[in-house]
Structure formats: structure tokens, C-alpha cells
Amino acid sequence: WPNGTTNTVTADPTTGAYEVESPTVQTNGNITATATDVNGNTSTPTTAPYADTQAPVAPTVTVSEADNDGKPTASGVAEPGSTVTVTWPDGTTSTVVADPTTGAYSIESTNAQPSGSVKAKSTDVNGNISPEITTAYSDTTAPVAPTLLVSDSDNDGKINTSGIAEAGSTVTITWPDETISTVV
């Protein structure tokens, strides 16, 4: 096979016909066959070129958000060695190469994501693109508590707050006098 793996199969004793499937996903290259008879005599090799023109099967995709940062993780199985492109609800994309043996992949969004559709497709090493698969995503995980720094840097009696919160989230500040301010 083009990737260096081999198979051995016994030809039909009457017709000589044989059929064998490669043990792993193959890319472009040459396929070579030899025949060895029962006495151990081996034929000269026959070689045929092979070009993968088949689109991969659509990857599977599961979306979860386990670490409370609002950034979901897409994971699943795709054609081994293919590049998986994930499109998040906000329209951004992430890519990851599926494991060359198992096809497993996992990638976290670089942004916090709203609820919506997550799409995945894979592209094999020859540029063949799978059908796109879509799965619904709903952010049901509460964000991590925001950090909170309090100061009155200009000594005017009006408190200033600042900090870090989940990107795009609305931060609600409740002041000592019970008034409320919000900021995105």
C-alpha cells in the first residue's frame, strides 16, 4: 500500500480472483502486488498508481463546556489524519488534525460562545472535503465568578470597580447603597 503496510490474501483456488481492503486509510501513491505460489515462487511485482479522490465521511461531533470559561470543546471522530474544521455559533472557526490512527479529535473554541449551531467538516490530505455536520449547542454552564478590584483612586468618594469576567458576559455590580450598575 502507499503508506508501506501490506496485506496477504489467498487467491480463489478455481478462478484466481482475489480482493483485499487496505488495513488503514491510504493517500496518493503506488500499490504493488506480487503472487507467491505454493512452492514459494514469487512473481514480478505489478504496480498501479492510486489517487484518493473520495471525500471523507462526515466527522462525528459532540460539544461540551466543562471548565466554566464559556469556551465549548468540540470532539469526535473523523477520517484519520484529516483536518477537522469547526465553525462556532459566533462564526469563528478552529482547526485540528484528527489522530492519524484513531481519527479522534478535540478542540476548544478560542472565544466564549453563545448558544447556537456548531458545524464540523474534515478535509483529507488530498484536499477532499467531507459533508458538513451540524449539532446544536446550548451554553448551560454558569461563568466563573468575575474578579473584582475596588478603588477610589481620585478620592471623590465614588468607588471604581474593574476586573475580568467571561468575555461578552454582562457584569452586574451592586454598590453598598444597593444601587446596581451593569457593564458588558
PDB file of C-alpha atoms in Angstrom:
ATOM      1  CA  TRP A   1       0.000   0.000   0.000  1.00  0.00           C
ATOM      2  CA  PRO A   2       1.150   3.629  -0.457  1.00  0.00           C
ATOM      3  CA  ASN A   3       1.821   4.028   3.280  1.00  0.00           C
ATOM      4  CA  GLY A   4       4.019   0.913   3.439  1.00  0.00           C
ATOM      5  CA  THR A   5       1.552  -1.508   5.051  1.00  0.00           C
ATOM      6  CA  THR A   6       0.918  -4.910   3.478  1.00  0.00           C
ATOM      7  CA  ASN A   7      -1.854  -7.490   3.280  1.00  0.00           C
ATOM      8  CA  THR A   8      -1.695 -11.132   2.290  1.00  0.00           C
ATOM      9  CA  VAL A   9      -4.695 -12.863   0.768  1.00  0.00           C
ATOM     10  CA  THR A  10      -5.172 -16.234  -0.890  1.00  0.00           C
ATOM     11  CA  ALA A  11      -6.493 -16.132  -4.438  1.00  0.00           C
ATOM     12  CA  ASP A  12      -9.563 -18.233  -5.249  1.00  0.00           C
ATOM     13  CA  PRO A  13      -8.331 -21.793  -5.991  1.00  0.00           C
ATOM     14  CA  THR A  14     -10.508 -22.062  -9.116  1.00  0.00           C
ATOM     15  CA  THR A  15     -10.662 -18.593 -10.649  1.00  0.00           C
ATOM     16  CA  GLY A  16      -7.579 -16.963  -9.145  1.00  0.00           C
ATOM     17  CA  ALA A  17      -9.674 -13.914  -8.216  1.00  0.00           C
ATOM     18  CA  TYR A  18      -8.828 -12.006  -5.046  1.00  0.00           C
ATOM     19  CA  GLU A  19      -9.981  -8.876  -3.255  1.00  0.00           C
ATOM     20  CA  VAL A  20      -8.457  -7.151  -0.249  1.00  0.00           C
ATOM     21  CA  GLU A  21      -9.050  -3.879   1.576  1.00  0.00           C
ATOM     22  CA  SER A  22      -6.177  -1.795   2.937  1.00  0.00           C
ATOM     23  CA  PRO A  23      -5.794  -2.068   6.713  1.00  0.00           C
ATOM     24  CA  THR A  24      -5.569   1.722   7.134  1.00  0.00           C
ATOM     25  CA  VAL A  25      -6.597   4.895   5.299  1.00  0.00           C
ATOM     26  CA  GLN A  26      -4.370   5.469   2.264  1.00  0.00           C
ATOM     27  CA  THR A  27      -3.237   8.609   0.474  1.00  0.00           C
ATOM     28  CA  ASN A  28      -1.774   9.005  -3.009  1.00  0.00           C
ATOM     29  CA  GLY A  29       0.942   6.625  -4.149  1.00  0.00           C
ATOM     30  CA  ASN A  30       1.579   3.288  -5.804  1.00  0.00           C
ATOM     31  CA  ILE A  31       0.027  -0.044  -4.913  1.00  0.00           C
ATOM     32  CA  THR A  32       2.201  -3.071  -5.618  1.00  0.00           C
ATOM     33  CA  ALA A  33       1.079  -6.704  -5.819  1.00  0.00           C
ATOM     34  CA  THR A  34       3.064  -9.932  -6.093  1.00  0.00           C
ATOM     35  CA  ALA A  35       1.841 -13.505  -6.213  1.00  0.00           C
ATOM     36  CA  THR A  36       3.625 -16.366  -4.475  1.00  0.00           C
ATOM     37  CA  ASP A  37       2.673 -19.930  -5.413  1.00  0.00           C
ATOM     38  CA  VAL A  38       2.517 -22.931  -3.070  1.00  0.00           C
ATOM     39  CA  ASN A  39       6.148 -23.739  -3.872  1.00  0.00           C
ATOM     40  CA  GLY A  40       7.359 -20.287  -2.767  1.00  0.00           C
ATOM     41  CA  ASN A  41       7.988 -18.888  -6.255  1.00  0.00           C
ATOM     42  CA  THR A  42       7.205 -15.139  -6.348  1.00  0.00           C
ATOM     43  CA  SER A  43       6.077 -13.227  -9.435  1.00  0.00           C
ATOM     44  CA  THR A  44       7.497  -9.931 -10.574  1.00  0.00           C
ATOM     45  CA  PRO A  45       5.656  -7.021  -8.969  1.00  0.00           C
ATOM     46  CA  THR A  46       2.694  -5.340 -10.611  1.00  0.00           C
ATOM     47  CA  THR A  47       2.294  -1.674  -9.722  1.00  0.00           C
ATOM     48  CA  ALA A  48      -0.717   0.601 -10.133  1.00  0.00           C
ATOM     49  CA  PRO A  49      -0.990   4.292  -9.152  1.00  0.00           C
ATOM     50  CA  TYR A  50      -3.602   5.310  -6.628  1.00  0.00           C
ATOM     51  CA  ALA A  51      -5.087   8.758  -6.004  1.00  0.00           C
ATOM     52  CA  ASP A  52      -7.599   9.296  -3.216  1.00  0.00           C
ATOM     53  CA  THR A  53     -10.473  11.241  -4.757  1.00  0.00           C
ATOM     54  CA  GLN A  54     -13.151  10.191  -2.285  1.00  0.00           C
ATOM     55  CA  ALA A  55     -14.480  12.723   0.205  1.00  0.00           C
ATOM     56  CA  PRO A  56     -14.164  11.576   3.817  1.00  0.00           C
ATOM     57  CA  VAL A  57     -17.260  10.589   5.739  1.00  0.00           C
ATOM     58  CA  ALA A  58     -18.636  13.494   7.802  1.00  0.00           C
ATOM     59  CA  PRO A  59     -16.980  13.635  11.221  1.00  0.00           C
ATOM     60  CA  THR A  60     -18.954  12.994  14.366  1.00  0.00           C
ATOM     61  CA  VAL A  61     -19.163  15.962  16.737  1.00  0.00           C
ATOM     62  CA  THR A  62     -20.108  16.370  20.381  1.00  0.00           C
ATOM     63  CA  VAL A  63     -19.969  19.781  22.045  1.00  0.00           C
ATOM     64  CA  SER A  64     -19.432  20.310  25.763  1.00  0.00           C
ATOM     65  CA  GLU A  65     -18.331  23.111  28.063  1.00  0.00           C
ATOM     66  CA  ALA A  66     -16.814  21.688  31.214  1.00  0.00           C
ATOM     67  CA  ASP A  67     -14.440  24.292  32.639  1.00  0.00           C
ATOM     68  CA  ASN A  68     -16.850  27.221  33.123  1.00  0.00           C
ATOM     69  CA  ASP A  69     -14.993  29.592  30.799  1.00  0.00           C
ATOM     70  CA  GLY A  70     -17.780  29.803  28.196  1.00  0.00           C
ATOM     71  CA  LYS A  71     -15.494  28.262  25.570  1.00  0.00           C
ATOM     72  CA  PRO A  72     -17.012  24.960  24.393  1.00  0.00           C
ATOM     73  CA  THR A  73     -14.988  21.979  23.207  1.00  0.00           C
ATOM     74  CA  ALA A  74     -15.901  20.050  20.059  1.00  0.00           C
ATOM     75  CA  SER A  75     -14.756  16.438  19.922  1.00  0.00           C
ATOM     76  CA  GLY A  76     -15.463  13.352  17.865  1.00  0.00           C
ATOM     77  CA  VAL A  77     -14.036  11.074  15.197  1.00  0.00           C
ATOM     78  CA  ALA A  78     -13.033  11.941  11.632  1.00  0.00           C
ATOM     79  CA  GLU A  79     -11.010  10.272   8.896  1.00  0.00           C
ATOM     80  CA  PRO A  80      -7.596   9.558  10.484  1.00  0.00           C
ATOM     81  CA  GLY A  81      -5.091  12.289   9.644  1.00  0.00           C
ATOM     82  CA  SER A  82      -7.706  14.634   8.169  1.00  0.00           C
ATOM     83  CA  THR A  83      -8.011  18.273   9.198  1.00  0.00           C
ATOM     84  CA  VAL A  84     -11.258  18.986  11.035  1.00  0.00           C
ATOM     85  CA  THR A  85     -12.690  22.498  10.718  1.00  0.00           C
ATOM     86  CA  VAL A  86     -15.176  23.522  13.399  1.00  0.00           C
ATOM     87  CA  THR A  87     -17.381  26.590  12.901  1.00  0.00           C
ATOM     88  CA  TRP A  88     -18.688  28.004  16.193  1.00  0.00           C
ATOM     89  CA  PRO A  89     -22.005  29.831  16.783  1.00  0.00           C
ATOM     90  CA  ASP A  90     -20.279  33.252  16.565  1.00  0.00           C
ATOM     91  CA  GLY A  91     -18.906  32.378  13.083  1.00  0.00           C
ATOM     92  CA  THR A  92     -15.276  31.869  14.112  1.00  0.00           C
ATOM     93  CA  THR A  93     -13.505  28.661  13.082  1.00  0.00           C
ATOM     94  CA  SER A  94     -10.961  26.345  14.662  1.00  0.00           C
ATOM     95  CA  THR A  95      -8.987  23.548  13.023  1.00  0.00           C
ATOM     96  CA  VAL A  96      -7.349  20.416  14.384  1.00  0.00           C
ATOM     97  CA  VAL A  97      -5.751  17.352  12.789  1.00  0.00           C
ATOM     98  CA  ALA A  98      -7.516  14.083  13.680  1.00  0.00           C
ATOM     99  CA  ASP A  99      -5.353  11.374  15.235  1.00  0.00           C
ATOM    100  CA  PRO A 100      -3.574   9.513  12.397  1.00  0.00           C
ATOM    101  CA  THR A 101      -4.581   6.121  13.801  1.00  0.00           C
ATOM    102  CA  THR A 102      -7.940   6.513  15.547  1.00  0.00           C
ATOM    103  CA  GLY A 103      -9.313   9.675  13.924  1.00  0.00           C
ATOM    104  CA  ALA A 104     -10.177  11.130  17.348  1.00  0.00           C
ATOM    105  CA  TYR A 105     -10.067  14.911  17.638  1.00  0.00           C
ATOM    106  CA  SER A 106     -10.818  17.554  20.240  1.00  0.00           C
ATOM    107  CA  ILE A 107     -10.556  21.339  20.093  1.00  0.00           C
ATOM    108  CA  GLU A 108     -11.714  24.185  22.321  1.00  0.00           C
ATOM    109  CA  SER A 109     -13.101  27.436  20.961  1.00  0.00           C
ATOM    110  CA  THR A 110     -10.819  30.425  21.427  1.00  0.00           C
ATOM    111  CA  ASN A 111     -13.858  32.580  22.277  1.00  0.00           C
ATOM    112  CA  ALA A 112     -16.768  32.289  24.666  1.00  0.00           C
ATOM    113  CA  GLN A 113     -19.720  31.132  22.555  1.00  0.00           C
ATOM    114  CA  PRO A 114     -23.419  31.886  22.627  1.00  0.00           C
ATOM    115  CA  SER A 115     -25.915  29.107  22.122  1.00  0.00           C
ATOM    116  CA  GLY A 116     -26.394  28.067  18.504  1.00  0.00           C
ATOM    117  CA  SER A 117     -25.140  25.664  15.862  1.00  0.00           C
ATOM    118  CA  VAL A 118     -21.678  24.101  15.782  1.00  0.00           C
ATOM    119  CA  LYS A 119     -20.615  22.771  12.381  1.00  0.00           C
ATOM    120  CA  ALA A 120     -17.770  20.360  11.577  1.00  0.00           C
ATOM    121  CA  LYS A 121     -16.251  19.030   8.376  1.00  0.00           C
ATOM    122  CA  SER A 122     -12.984  17.296   7.572  1.00  0.00           C
ATOM    123  CA  THR A 123     -10.513  17.650   4.724  1.00  0.00           C
ATOM    124  CA  ASP A 124      -8.224  14.733   3.928  1.00  0.00           C
ATOM    125  CA  VAL A 125      -4.573  15.115   2.908  1.00  0.00           C
ATOM    126  CA  ASN A 126      -5.598  15.148  -0.774  1.00  0.00           C
ATOM    127  CA  GLY A 127      -7.992  18.068  -0.316  1.00  0.00           C
ATOM    128  CA  ASN A 128     -11.207  16.022  -0.432  1.00  0.00           C
ATOM    129  CA  ILE A 129     -13.828  17.633   1.813  1.00  0.00           C
ATOM    130  CA  SER A 130     -16.447  15.710   3.781  1.00  0.00           C
ATOM    131  CA  PRO A 131     -20.079  16.724   4.113  1.00  0.00           C
ATOM    132  CA  GLU A 132     -20.621  19.211   6.932  1.00  0.00           C
ATOM    133  CA  ILE A 133     -22.386  18.048  10.085  1.00  0.00           C
ATOM    134  CA  THR A 134     -24.300  20.411  12.378  1.00  0.00           C
ATOM    135  CA  THR A 135     -25.098  19.973  16.040  1.00  0.00           C
ATOM    136  CA  ALA A 136     -26.939  22.285  18.429  1.00  0.00           C
ATOM    137  CA  TYR A 137     -25.013  23.869  21.287  1.00  0.00           C
ATOM    138  CA  SER A 138     -26.564  25.475  24.310  1.00  0.00           C
ATOM    139  CA  ASP A 139     -24.392  27.225  26.883  1.00  0.00           C
ATOM    140  CA  THR A 140     -25.885  25.969  30.147  1.00  0.00           C
ATOM    141  CA  THR A 141     -22.770  26.396  32.280  1.00  0.00           C
ATOM    142  CA  ALA A 142     -22.561  29.403  34.561  1.00  0.00           C
ATOM    143  CA  PRO A 143     -19.481  31.567  34.013  1.00  0.00           C
ATOM    144  CA  VAL A 144     -16.648  31.675  36.512  1.00  0.00           C
ATOM    145  CA  ALA A 145     -17.177  34.426  39.084  1.00  0.00           C
ATOM    146  CA  PRO A 146     -15.673  37.698  37.882  1.00  0.00           C
ATOM    147  CA  THR A 147     -12.624  39.149  39.575  1.00  0.00           C
ATOM    148  CA  LEU A 148     -13.294  42.411  41.411  1.00  0.00           C
ATOM    149  CA  LEU A 149     -10.901  45.246  42.188  1.00  0.00           C
ATOM    150  CA  VAL A 150     -12.312  48.171  44.172  1.00  0.00           C
ATOM    151  CA  SER A 151     -10.717  51.603  44.481  1.00  0.00           C
ATOM    152  CA  ASP A 152     -11.400  55.300  44.857  1.00  0.00           C
ATOM    153  CA  SER A 153      -8.321  56.423  43.011  1.00  0.00           C
ATOM    154  CA  ASP A 154      -9.327  60.077  42.716  1.00  0.00           C
ATOM    155  CA  ASN A 155     -10.631  60.375  46.325  1.00  0.00           C
ATOM    156  CA  ASP A 156     -14.012  61.717  45.226  1.00  0.00           C
ATOM    157  CA  GLY A 157     -15.996  59.172  47.254  1.00  0.00           C
ATOM    158  CA  LYS A 158     -17.187  57.386  44.110  1.00  0.00           C
ATOM    159  CA  ILE A 159     -15.988  53.810  44.038  1.00  0.00           C
ATOM    160  CA  ASN A 160     -14.434  52.392  40.865  1.00  0.00           C
ATOM    161  CA  THR A 161     -14.538  48.672  40.096  1.00  0.00           C
ATOM    162  CA  SER A 162     -12.708  46.667  37.481  1.00  0.00           C
ATOM    163  CA  GLY A 163     -11.866  43.045  36.813  1.00  0.00           C
ATOM    164  CA  ILE A 164     -12.077  40.129  34.421  1.00  0.00           C
ATOM    165  CA  ALA A 165     -15.238  38.179  33.537  1.00  0.00           C
ATOM    166  CA  GLU A 166     -16.308  35.734  30.821  1.00  0.00           C
ATOM    167  CA  ALA A 167     -15.861  37.559  27.520  1.00  0.00           C
ATOM    168  CA  GLY A 168     -19.142  39.046  26.321  1.00  0.00           C
ATOM    169  CA  SER A 169     -20.942  38.443  29.620  1.00  0.00           C
ATOM    170  CA  THR A 170     -22.888  41.152  31.465  1.00  0.00           C
ATOM    171  CA  VAL A 171     -21.323  42.037  34.824  1.00  0.00           C
ATOM    172  CA  THR A 172     -23.729  43.341  37.442  1.00  0.00           C
ATOM    173  CA  ILE A 173     -22.266  45.492  40.249  1.00  0.00           C
ATOM    174  CA  THR A 174     -24.295  46.028  43.402  1.00  0.00           C
ATOM    175  CA  TRP A 175     -22.982  49.052  45.315  1.00  0.00           C
ATOM    176  CA  PRO A 176     -23.086  49.499  49.112  1.00  0.00           C
ATOM    177  CA  ASP A 177     -26.184  51.739  48.792  1.00  0.00           C
ATOM    178  CA  GLU A 178     -27.934  48.853  46.899  1.00  0.00           C
ATOM    179  CA  THR A 179     -27.883  50.660  43.530  1.00  0.00           C
ATOM    180  CA  ILE A 180     -26.942  48.491  40.567  1.00  0.00           C
ATOM    181  CA  SER A 181     -24.703  49.081  37.552  1.00  0.00           C
ATOM    182  CA  THR A 182     -24.117  46.749  34.614  1.00  0.00           C
ATOM    183  CA  VAL A 183     -21.372  46.555  32.051  1.00  0.00           C
ATOM    184  CA  VAL A 184     -20.650  44.095  29.213  1.00  0.00           C
TER     185      VAL A 184
END
